[in-house]
XYZ file of C-alpha atoms in Angstrom:
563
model
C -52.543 -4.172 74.603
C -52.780 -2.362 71.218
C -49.435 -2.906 69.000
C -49.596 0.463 66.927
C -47.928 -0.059 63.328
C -46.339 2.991 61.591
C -46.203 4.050 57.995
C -42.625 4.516 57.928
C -41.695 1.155 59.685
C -44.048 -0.760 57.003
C -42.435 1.231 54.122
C -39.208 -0.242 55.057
C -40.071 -3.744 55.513
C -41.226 -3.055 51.851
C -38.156 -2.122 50.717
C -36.140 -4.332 52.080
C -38.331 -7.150 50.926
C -37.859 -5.696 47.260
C -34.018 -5.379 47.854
C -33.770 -8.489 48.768
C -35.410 -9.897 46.090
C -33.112 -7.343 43.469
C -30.027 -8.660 45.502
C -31.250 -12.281 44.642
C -31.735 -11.894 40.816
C -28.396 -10.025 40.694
C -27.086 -13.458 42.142
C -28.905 -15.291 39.908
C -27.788 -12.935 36.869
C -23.734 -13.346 37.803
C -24.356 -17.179 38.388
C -25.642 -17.362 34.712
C -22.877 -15.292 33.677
C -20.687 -17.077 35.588
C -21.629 -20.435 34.416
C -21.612 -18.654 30.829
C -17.986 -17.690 31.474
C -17.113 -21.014 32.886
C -18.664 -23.122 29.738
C -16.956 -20.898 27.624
C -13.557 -21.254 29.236
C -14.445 -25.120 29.229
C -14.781 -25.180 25.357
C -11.846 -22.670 24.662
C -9.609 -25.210 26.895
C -11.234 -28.443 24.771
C -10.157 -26.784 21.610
C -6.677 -25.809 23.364
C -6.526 -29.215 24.345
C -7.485 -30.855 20.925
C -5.358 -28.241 19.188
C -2.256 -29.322 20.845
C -3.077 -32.981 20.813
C -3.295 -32.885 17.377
C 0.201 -31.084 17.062
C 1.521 -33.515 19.220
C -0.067 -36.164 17.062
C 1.287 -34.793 13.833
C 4.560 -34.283 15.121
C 4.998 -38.339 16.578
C 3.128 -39.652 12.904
C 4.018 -36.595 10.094
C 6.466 -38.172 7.492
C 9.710 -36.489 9.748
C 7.579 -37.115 12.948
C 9.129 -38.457 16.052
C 7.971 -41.757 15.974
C 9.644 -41.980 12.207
C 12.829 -40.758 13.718
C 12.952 -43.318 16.693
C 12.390 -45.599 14.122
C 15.016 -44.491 11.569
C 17.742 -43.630 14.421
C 17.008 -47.383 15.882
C 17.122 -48.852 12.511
C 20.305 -46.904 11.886
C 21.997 -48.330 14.982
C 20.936 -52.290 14.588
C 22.724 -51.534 11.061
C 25.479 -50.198 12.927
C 25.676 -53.128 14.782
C 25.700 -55.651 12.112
C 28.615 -54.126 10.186
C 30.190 -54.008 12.967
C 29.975 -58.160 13.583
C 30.723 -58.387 9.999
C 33.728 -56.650 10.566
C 34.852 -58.080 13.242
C 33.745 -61.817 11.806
C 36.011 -61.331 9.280
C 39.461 -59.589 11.209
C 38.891 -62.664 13.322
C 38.246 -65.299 11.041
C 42.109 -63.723 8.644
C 43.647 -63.700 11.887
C 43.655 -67.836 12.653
C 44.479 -68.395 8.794
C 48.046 -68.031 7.929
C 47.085 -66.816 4.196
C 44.378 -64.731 5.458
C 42.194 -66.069 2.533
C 38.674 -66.952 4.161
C 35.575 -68.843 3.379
C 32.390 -68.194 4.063
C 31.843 -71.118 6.998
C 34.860 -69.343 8.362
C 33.081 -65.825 8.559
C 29.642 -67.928 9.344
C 31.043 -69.655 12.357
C 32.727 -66.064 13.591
C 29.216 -64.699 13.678
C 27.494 -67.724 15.047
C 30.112 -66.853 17.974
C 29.040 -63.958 18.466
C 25.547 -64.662 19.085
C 24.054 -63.331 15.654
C 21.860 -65.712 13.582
C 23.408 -64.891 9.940
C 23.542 -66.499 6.559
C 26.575 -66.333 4.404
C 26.755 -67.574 0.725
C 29.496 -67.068 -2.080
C 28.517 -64.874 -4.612
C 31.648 -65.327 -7.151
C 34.160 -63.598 -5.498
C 32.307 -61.296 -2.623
C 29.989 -62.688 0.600
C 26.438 -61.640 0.808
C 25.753 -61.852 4.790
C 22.096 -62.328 5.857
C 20.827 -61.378 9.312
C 17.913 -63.747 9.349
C 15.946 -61.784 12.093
C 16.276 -58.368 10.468
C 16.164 -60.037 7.278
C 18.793 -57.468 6.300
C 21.598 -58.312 3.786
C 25.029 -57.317 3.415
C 27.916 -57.486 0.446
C 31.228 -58.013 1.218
C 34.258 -58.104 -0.972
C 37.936 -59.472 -0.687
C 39.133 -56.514 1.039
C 36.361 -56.826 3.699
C 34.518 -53.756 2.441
C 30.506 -53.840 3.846
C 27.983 -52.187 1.301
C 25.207 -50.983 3.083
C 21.958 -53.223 3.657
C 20.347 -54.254 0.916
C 16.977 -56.190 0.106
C 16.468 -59.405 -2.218
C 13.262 -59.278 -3.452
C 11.929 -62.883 -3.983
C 9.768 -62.933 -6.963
C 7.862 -66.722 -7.851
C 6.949 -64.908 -10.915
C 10.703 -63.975 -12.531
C 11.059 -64.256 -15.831
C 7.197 -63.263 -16.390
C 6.682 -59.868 -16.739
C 2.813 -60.457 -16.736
C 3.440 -61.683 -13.333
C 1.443 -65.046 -13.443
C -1.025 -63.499 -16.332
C -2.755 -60.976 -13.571
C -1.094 -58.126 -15.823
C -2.630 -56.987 -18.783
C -0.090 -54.440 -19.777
C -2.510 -51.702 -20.452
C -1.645 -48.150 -19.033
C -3.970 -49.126 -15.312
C -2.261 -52.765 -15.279
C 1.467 -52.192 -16.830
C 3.725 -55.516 -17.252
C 6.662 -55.471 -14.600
C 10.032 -56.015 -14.650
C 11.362 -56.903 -10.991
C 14.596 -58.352 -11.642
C 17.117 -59.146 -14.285
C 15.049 -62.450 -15.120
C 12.351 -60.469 -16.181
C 14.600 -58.717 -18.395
C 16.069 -61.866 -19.570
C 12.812 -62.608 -20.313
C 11.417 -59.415 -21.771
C 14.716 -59.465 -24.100
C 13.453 -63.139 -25.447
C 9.971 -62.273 -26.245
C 11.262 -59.480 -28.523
C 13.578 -61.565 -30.373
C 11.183 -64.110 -31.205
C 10.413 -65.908 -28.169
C 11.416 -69.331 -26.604
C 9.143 -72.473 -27.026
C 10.853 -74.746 -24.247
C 10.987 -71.504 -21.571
C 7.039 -70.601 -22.548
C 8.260 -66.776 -23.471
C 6.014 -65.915 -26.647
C 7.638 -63.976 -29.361
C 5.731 -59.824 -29.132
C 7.133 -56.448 -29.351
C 4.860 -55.632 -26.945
C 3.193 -53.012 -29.727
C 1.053 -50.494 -27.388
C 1.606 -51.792 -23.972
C 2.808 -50.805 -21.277
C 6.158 -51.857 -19.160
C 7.535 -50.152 -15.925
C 10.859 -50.953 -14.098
C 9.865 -51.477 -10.326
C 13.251 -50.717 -8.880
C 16.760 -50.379 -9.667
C 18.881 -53.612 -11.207
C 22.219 -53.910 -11.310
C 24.007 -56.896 -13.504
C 26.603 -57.114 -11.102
C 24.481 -57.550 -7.576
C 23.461 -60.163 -6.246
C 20.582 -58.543 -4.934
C 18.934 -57.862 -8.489
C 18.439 -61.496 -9.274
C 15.975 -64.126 -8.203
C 18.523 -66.705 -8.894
C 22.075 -65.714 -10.148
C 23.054 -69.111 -10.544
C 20.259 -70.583 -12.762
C 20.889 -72.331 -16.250
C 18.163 -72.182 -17.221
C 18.434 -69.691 -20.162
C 21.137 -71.682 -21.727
C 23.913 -69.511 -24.073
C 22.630 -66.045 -23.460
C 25.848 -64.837 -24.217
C 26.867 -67.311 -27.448
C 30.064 -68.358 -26.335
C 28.959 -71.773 -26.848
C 29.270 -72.565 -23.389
C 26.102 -72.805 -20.548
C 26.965 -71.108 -17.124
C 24.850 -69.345 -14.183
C 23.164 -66.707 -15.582
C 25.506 -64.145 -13.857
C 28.350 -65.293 -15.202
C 26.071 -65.114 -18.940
C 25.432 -61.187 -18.523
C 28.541 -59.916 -16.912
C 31.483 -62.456 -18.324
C 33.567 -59.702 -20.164
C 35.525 -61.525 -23.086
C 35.622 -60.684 -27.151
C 33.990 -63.979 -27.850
C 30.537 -63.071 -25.213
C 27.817 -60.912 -26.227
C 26.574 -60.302 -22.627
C 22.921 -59.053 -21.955
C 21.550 -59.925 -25.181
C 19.412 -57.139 -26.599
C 16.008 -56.091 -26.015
C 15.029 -56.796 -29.632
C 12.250 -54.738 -31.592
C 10.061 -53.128 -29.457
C 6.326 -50.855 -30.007
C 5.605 -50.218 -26.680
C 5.985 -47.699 -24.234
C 8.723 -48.891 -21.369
C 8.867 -46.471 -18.466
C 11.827 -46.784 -16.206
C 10.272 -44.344 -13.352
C 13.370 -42.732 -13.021
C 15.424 -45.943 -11.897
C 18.386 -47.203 -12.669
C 20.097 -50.369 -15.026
C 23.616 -50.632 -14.057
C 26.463 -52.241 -15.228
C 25.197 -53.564 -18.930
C 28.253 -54.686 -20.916
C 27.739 -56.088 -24.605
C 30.007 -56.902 -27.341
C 28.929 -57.033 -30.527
C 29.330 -57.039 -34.544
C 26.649 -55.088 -35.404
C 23.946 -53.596 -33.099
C 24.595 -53.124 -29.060
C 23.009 -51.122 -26.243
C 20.499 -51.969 -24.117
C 17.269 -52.180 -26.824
C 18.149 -52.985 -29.884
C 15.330 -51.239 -32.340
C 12.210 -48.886 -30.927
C 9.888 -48.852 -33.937
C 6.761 -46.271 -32.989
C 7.342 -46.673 -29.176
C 7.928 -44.711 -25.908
C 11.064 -45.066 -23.783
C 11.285 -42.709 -21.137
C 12.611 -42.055 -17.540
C 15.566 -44.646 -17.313
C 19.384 -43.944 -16.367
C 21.797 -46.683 -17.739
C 25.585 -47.259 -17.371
C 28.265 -49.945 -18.513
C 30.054 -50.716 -21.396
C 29.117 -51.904 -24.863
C 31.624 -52.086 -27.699
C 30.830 -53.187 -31.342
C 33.496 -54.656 -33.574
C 33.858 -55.899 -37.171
C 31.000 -54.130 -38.318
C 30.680 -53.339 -41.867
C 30.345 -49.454 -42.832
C 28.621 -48.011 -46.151
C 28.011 -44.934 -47.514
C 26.835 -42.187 -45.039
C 23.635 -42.432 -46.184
C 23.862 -46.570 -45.448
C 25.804 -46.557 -41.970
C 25.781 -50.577 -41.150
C 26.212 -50.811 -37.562
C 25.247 -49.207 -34.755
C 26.136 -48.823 -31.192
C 23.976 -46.716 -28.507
C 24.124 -46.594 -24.751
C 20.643 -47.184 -24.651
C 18.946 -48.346 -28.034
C 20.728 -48.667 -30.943
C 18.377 -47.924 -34.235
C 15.223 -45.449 -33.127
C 12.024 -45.172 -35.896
C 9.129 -42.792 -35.351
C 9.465 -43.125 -31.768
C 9.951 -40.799 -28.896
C 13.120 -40.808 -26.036
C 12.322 -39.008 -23.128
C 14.271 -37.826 -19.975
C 16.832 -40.465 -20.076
C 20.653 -40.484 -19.352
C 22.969 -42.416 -20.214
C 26.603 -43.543 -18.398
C 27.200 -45.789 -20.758
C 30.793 -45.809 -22.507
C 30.006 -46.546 -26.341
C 32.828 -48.080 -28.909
C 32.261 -49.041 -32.043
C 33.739 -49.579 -35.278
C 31.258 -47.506 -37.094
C 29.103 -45.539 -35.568
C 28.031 -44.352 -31.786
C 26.083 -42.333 -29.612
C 25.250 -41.608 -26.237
C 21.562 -42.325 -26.365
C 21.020 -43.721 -30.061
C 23.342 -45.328 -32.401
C 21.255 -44.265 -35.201
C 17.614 -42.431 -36.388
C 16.851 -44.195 -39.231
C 14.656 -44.481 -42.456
C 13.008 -41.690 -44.119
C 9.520 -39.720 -42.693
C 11.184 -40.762 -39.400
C 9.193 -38.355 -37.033
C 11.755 -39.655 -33.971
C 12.393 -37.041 -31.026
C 14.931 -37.454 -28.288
C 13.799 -35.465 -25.194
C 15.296 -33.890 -21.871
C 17.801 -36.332 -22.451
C 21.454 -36.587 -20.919
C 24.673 -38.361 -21.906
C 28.144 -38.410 -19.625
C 29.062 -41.981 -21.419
C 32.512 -41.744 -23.306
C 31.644 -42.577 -26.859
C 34.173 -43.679 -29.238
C 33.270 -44.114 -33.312
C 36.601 -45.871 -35.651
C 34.310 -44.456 -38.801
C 31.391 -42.946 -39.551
C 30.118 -40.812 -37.095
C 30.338 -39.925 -33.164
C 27.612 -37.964 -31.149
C 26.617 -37.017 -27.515
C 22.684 -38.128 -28.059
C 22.745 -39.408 -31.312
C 25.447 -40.658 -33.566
C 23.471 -40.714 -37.064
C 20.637 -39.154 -37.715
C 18.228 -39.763 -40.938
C 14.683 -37.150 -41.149
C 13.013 -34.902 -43.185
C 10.458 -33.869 -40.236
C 11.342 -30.571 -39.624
C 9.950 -30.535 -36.208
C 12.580 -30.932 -33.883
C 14.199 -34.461 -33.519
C 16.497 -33.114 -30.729
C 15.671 -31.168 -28.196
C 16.301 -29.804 -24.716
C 19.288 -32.202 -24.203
C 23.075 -32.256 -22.999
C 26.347 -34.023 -23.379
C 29.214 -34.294 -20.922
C 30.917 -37.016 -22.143
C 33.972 -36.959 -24.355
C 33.087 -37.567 -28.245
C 35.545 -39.017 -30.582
C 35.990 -40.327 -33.989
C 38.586 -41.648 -35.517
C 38.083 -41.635 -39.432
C 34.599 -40.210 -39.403
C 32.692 -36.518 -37.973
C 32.247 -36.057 -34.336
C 29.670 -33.296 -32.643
C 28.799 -32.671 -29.254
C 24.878 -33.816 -29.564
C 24.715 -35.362 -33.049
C 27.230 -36.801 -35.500
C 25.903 -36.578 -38.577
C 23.016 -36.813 -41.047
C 21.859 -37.310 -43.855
C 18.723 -35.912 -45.814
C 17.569 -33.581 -42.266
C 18.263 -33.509 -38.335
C 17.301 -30.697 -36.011
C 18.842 -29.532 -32.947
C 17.432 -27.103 -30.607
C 17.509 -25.349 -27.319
C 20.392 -28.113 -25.952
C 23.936 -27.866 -25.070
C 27.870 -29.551 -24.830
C 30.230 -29.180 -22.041
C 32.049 -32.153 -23.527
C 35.057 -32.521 -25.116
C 34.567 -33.159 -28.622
C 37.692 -34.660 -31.535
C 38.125 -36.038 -34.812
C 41.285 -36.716 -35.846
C 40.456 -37.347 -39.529
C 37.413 -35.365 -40.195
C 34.686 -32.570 -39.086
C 34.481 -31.685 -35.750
C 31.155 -29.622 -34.514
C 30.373 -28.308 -30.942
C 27.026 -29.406 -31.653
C 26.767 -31.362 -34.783
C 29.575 -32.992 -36.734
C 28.606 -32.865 -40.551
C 24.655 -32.354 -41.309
C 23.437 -32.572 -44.694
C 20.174 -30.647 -45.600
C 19.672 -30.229 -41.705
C 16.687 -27.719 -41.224
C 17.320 -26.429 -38.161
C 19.646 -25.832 -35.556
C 18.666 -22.992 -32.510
C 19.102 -21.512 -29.420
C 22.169 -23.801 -28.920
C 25.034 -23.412 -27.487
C 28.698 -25.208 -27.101
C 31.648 -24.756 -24.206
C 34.019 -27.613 -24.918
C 37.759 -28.205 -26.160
C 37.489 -29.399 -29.855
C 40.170 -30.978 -31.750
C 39.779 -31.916 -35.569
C 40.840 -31.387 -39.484
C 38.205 -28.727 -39.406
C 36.187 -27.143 -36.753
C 32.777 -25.175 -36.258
C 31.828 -23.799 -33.325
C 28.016 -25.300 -33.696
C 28.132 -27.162 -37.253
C 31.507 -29.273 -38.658
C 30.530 -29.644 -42.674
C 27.188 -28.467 -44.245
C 27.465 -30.740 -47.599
C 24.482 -29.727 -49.175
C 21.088 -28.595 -48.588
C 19.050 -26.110 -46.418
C 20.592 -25.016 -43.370
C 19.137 -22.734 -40.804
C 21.174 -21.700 -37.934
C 19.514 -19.022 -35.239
C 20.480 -17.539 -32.193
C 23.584 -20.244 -31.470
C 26.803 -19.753 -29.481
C 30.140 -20.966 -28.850
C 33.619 -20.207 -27.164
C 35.796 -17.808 -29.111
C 38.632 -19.851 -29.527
C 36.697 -21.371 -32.863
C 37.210 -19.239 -35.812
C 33.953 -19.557 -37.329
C 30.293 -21.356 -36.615
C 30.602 -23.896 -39.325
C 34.132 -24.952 -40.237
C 35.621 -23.760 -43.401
C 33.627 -21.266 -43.783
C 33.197 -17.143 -42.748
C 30.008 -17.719 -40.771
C 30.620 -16.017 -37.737
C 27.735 -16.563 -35.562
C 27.856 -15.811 -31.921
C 31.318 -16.511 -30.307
C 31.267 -15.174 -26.907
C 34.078 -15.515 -24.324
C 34.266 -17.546 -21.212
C 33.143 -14.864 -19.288
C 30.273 -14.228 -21.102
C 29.164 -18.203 -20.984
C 29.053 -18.629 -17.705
C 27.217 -15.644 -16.735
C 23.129 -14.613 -15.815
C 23.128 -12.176 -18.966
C 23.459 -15.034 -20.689
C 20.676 -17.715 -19.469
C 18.846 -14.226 -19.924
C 19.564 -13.955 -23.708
C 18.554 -17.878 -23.964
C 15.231 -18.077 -22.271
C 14.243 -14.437 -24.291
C 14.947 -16.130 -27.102
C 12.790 -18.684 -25.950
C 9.843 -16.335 -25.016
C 9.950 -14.228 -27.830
C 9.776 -16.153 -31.072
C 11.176 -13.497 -32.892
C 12.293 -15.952 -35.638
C 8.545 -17.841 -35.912
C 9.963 -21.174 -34.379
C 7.820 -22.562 -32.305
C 9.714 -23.018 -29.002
C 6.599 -24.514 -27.404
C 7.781 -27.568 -24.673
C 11.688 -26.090 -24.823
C 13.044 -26.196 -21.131
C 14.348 -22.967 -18.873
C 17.956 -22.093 -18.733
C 18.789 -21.431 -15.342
C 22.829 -21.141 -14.288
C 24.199 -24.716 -13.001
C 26.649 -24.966 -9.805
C 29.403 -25.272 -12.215
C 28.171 -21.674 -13.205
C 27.204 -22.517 -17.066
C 23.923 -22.681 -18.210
C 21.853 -25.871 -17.735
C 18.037 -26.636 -18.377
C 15.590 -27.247 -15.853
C 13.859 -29.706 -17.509
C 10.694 -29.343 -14.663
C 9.825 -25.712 -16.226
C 8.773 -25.695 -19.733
C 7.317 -22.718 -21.962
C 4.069 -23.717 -22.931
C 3.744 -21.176 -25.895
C 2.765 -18.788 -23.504
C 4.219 -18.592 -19.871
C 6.574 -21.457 -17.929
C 4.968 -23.786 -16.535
C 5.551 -26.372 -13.961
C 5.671 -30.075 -14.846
C-alpha cells in the first residue's frame, strides 16, 4: 500500500506549524506586556499607598495633627474635671461652716472625698490646689475663683543664675533667670554682692542673661520658695519676712523688689513677661536701676513704682528718677520693650526711662511701647523717656509709641519725651495718649527740648491740656531745632507752643486714614530731606484705624524688609 503525499496538503501542515508558532510568540509578547502592565500598576499602587500613608502620618503627628488634638481635647477635659472638684470642694466644704470661711484641710478633705489625690497649701490669702497625678496646679482665691493650671518649676539652682557654674554667660551659654530668686539674686550681684549668701558683686559687663519664662511677684507659681528668709530686709523696713511678703508688701516705709543695680550686659527677656513689680522709693525706682553700655531688649513689665522726697535741681541736674523699666540709661541701647508700669514721682518719670543721662550719651530706645500712667510733681513727664541729655545726633528715639496718660504737675509733659537738655531726637514714633501740664509746656511729642536736633516723621492724636501747647514740641529754649514732615490734630494752634509755626495740623479724618500711613512710609522711602531713615519701621493702619508701626518690616535704606 503506497500512501501518496500531496504538495498542497504538506504546504499546509507548513503553515500551520508557522502559525502556530506566530500565535505562541504573540502570547508570549502580551504576557510580557502584561506582566509589564501589571509591575507597573504594582509600583503606581506602592507609591499610592506610601503617598497616602504618609498623609495619614502627617496628619496624626503634624503640629495640629490628630494625635495632638486627642491629646489637647483629653488634656482639656481632665482640666475640666479638676475645676470642677475644686469647685465643688469648696461649695461643700462653705456649706457645713456657718461663716462660710474655709481652710485648706477643709477643701483637702472635700477632695480626698471625692476620690482625687490633691495637695492644698495657703498661699497668704488664696489656695494653690495640686493634683499630684497630673501634677497640675490650681489658684484659688476667697471668692472661690479657679485660675487655670499652672506649673511650679522646681529649680535646686534658684538664686544662681549660672545655674550651679555650668553657665558661662557668653552669647552660646547665657546666665538664666528661672524664678524671682534668681532675680533676687541677679539684683544683689549688681549692687555689690552678698558675702554670707555667696552672690559676688558684677555688672555682668558683656554677658549675657535671658528670662526663661514669665514671673509674676504676686504668684505663687514664680517662686521656688515664697516663704524663705533667707534674703533678710529686701525691702528695708527693718523687719525680716518670707520673701513674698519682702517684694509685694505695699506700704510708704517698703522699698519692694530692690533694684537691679548697674548693669553692662545684655539681658534679653525673649519676649516674656515681669508682672506686678511695685517699688517705693526716694530717689531711683523701676525695675533696673542704671544700664551703663548695655543691651536690654524684648521684656514687657507692669506694676507700680512711685518715688517720693526726691530732691530736684536745675533742668540740666534733674536728681531723681523714676522709670517703668530702668531708671538712668548711658550709652546703651532699649529695644522692643513695653512697659505697663504706672510711674509717680516727685521729680521726674517716664514710661521706659526715668532719665538719658551724661553728655556723648549715644543711648537709643527702640520699637519700644508704653501704656503705664506716668505721673511727674516737677521736672519733667514723658511716654518713653522723661529726661533726656545727648548731643548724638543720631536718633535716641525711635520707632516708638505711648498710650498712656502723661502728666506733670509743676514741670513739661510730652507724649514720648519730657524734656532735654543740650540734644534729644525723636523720629518716625507716635502718641495716642493723653498728655497735661497744669503748670508748664505741654508737647504731643516732646514737652520742652533745648538744642534738640531732630524731630521727624512724627506724629500726635491725643487731648492736651497745659499753660502752653504745641502740637509736636511744648518750649524750644534755645538751640538748633529741626522739625520735618510732623503732624498733629487741628485743635492745637501751632506745632510748637507760643509760637506761629504751623506745621502739619490735619483733622481727624485725615489721621485715621490710608492716605495718610501713605504720606508716612513715602516719607520714609524717599529721603527727600537727607535723613537717613535706615531701620525706621512701616506704618500700616491699626484696628483702632490710626496709624501704628509694624515693627517686623523695616526699611533697610533700600526696600522693607522682613525681620
Amino acid at each position: 500500500m503506497h500512501i501518496i503525499y500531496k504538495k498542497g496538503n504538506n504546504l499546509n501542515r507548513k503553515k500551520t506549524k508557522e502559525e502556530s508558532v506566530s500565535e505562541m510568540d504573540l502570547r508570549l509578547k502580551k504576557q510580557k506586556e502584561n506582566k509589564g502592565i501589571t509591575l507597573i500598576a504594582l509600583v503606581i499602587t506602592i507609591i499610592v499607598i506610601l503617598i497616602l500613608a504618609g498623609i495619614v502620618i502627617t496628619m496624626l503627628i503634624e503640629e495640629n495633627g490628630i494625635l495632638k488634638k486627642t491629646t489637647e481635647a483629653r488634656k482639656m477635659s481632665e482640666i475640666g474635671y479638676e475645676k470642677e472638684q475644686i469647685s465643688l470642694a469648696i461649695s461643700s466644704a462653705k456649706a457645713s461652716k456657718i461663716d462660710k470661711k474655709i481652710e485648706k484641710e477643709d477643701i483637702g478633705n472635700e477632695l480626698k472625698e471625692n476620690g482625687n489625690n490633691a495637695q492644698v497649701i495657703d498661699f497668704e490669702s488664696k489656695f494653690i490646689i495640686t493634683f499630684l497625678d497630673s501634677k497640675r496646679s490650681y489658684e484659688v482665691n476667697l471668692q472661690g475663683i479657679v485660675s487655670e493650671p499652672q506649673e511650679k518649676i522646681e529649680d535646686e539652682y534658684a538664686g544662681d543664675i549660672t545655674k550651679g557654674g555650668t553657665l558661662t554667660g557668653k552669647e552660646d551659654s547665657p546666665y538664666q533667670i528661672n524664678c524671682i530668686e534668681d532675680l533676687v539674686a541677679f539684683s544683689i550681684a549688681t549692687n555689690g554682692g552678698n558675702t554670707d549668701l555667696g552672690i559676688t558683686s558684677s555688672s555682668y559687663s558683656g554677658c549675657y542673661i535671658i528670662l526663661m519664662r514669665d514671673l509674676d511677684f504676686n504668684s505663687y507659681f514664680s517662686y521656688n520658695d515664697y516663704s524663705t528668709t533667707k534674703y533678710k530686709d529686701l525691702n528695708r523696713d527693718d523687719s525680716e519676712e518670707k520673701l513674698y511678703i519682702e517684694l509685694t508688701k505695699r506700704e510708704d516705709s517698703c522699698f519692694g523688689f530692690p533694684q537691679i543695680g548697674t548693669f553692662s550686659g545684655i539681658f534679653n527677656g525673649k519676649n516674656k513677661k515681669i508682672n506686678n513689680l511695685y517699688q517705693h522709693g526716694d530717689k531711683f525706682v523701676g525695675l533696673f536701676r542704671f544700664i551703663s553700655s548695655g543691651v536690654l531688649k524684648n521684656l514687657e513689665v507692669s506694676g507700680d513704682v512711685a518715688l517720693a522726697s526726691g530732691a530736684t535741681g536745675p533742668q540740666e541736674m534733674v536728681i531723681g528718677y523714676a522709670g517703668g523699666i530702668v531708671s538712668q540709661i548711658y550709652k546703651s541701647t532699649i529695644y522692643n520693650c513695653i512697659n505697663y508700669v504706672n510711674v509717680t514721682s516727685d521729680t521726674c518719670a517716664g514710661g521706659i526711662a526715668g532719665g538719658q543721662v551724661y553728655a556723648n550719651n549715644c543711648c537709643e530706645i527702640n520699637s519700644c511701647v508704653n501704656y503705664g500712667k506716668i505721673n511727674a510733681g516737677g521736672s519733667a513727664a514723658g511716654g518713653i523717656i522723661g529726661y533726656q541729655y545727648s548731643n548724638t545726633f543720631s536718633p535716641n528715639v525711635l520707632n516708638c509709641s505711648n498710650f498712656g496718660s502723661i502728666s506733670s504737675i509743676k514741670g513739661v509733659a510730652g507724649g514720648i519725651v519730657g524734656s532735654t537738655a543740650n540734644g534729644g531726637n525723636v523720629c518716625n514714633s507716635y502718641n495716642l495718649g493723653q498728655v497735661s501740664a497744669s503748670a508748664s509746656y505741654v508737647g504731643g511729642i516732646f514737652g520742652k527740648a533745648d538744642n534738640s536736633k531732630l524731630l521727624c516723621n512724627n506724629y500726635s492724636n491725643a487731648k492736651l491740656n497745659g499753660k502752653a501747647i504745641g502740637g509736636i514740641l511744648g518750649n524750644k529754649s534755645w538751640g538748633t531745632h529741626i522739625l520735618k514732615h510732623n503732624f498733629y490734630l487741628n485743635n492745637v494752634q501751632s506745632e510748637i507752643a507760643n509760637t506761629t509755626t504751623e506745621g502739619n495740623p490735619k483733622d481727624i479724618d485725615y489721621l485715621k486714614s490710608e492716605e495718610f500711613v501713605n504720606e508716612l512710609n513715602s516719607y520714609i522711602e524717599s529721603n527727600h530731606d537727607e535723613v537717613d531713615t535706615a531701620n525706621w519701621a512701616k506704618w500700616i493702619l491699626g484696628s483702632e484705624g490710626y496709624p501704628i508701626l509694624d515693627l517686623d518690616t523695616i526699611w533697610n535704606g533700600n526696600e522693607w524688609t522682613n525681620l
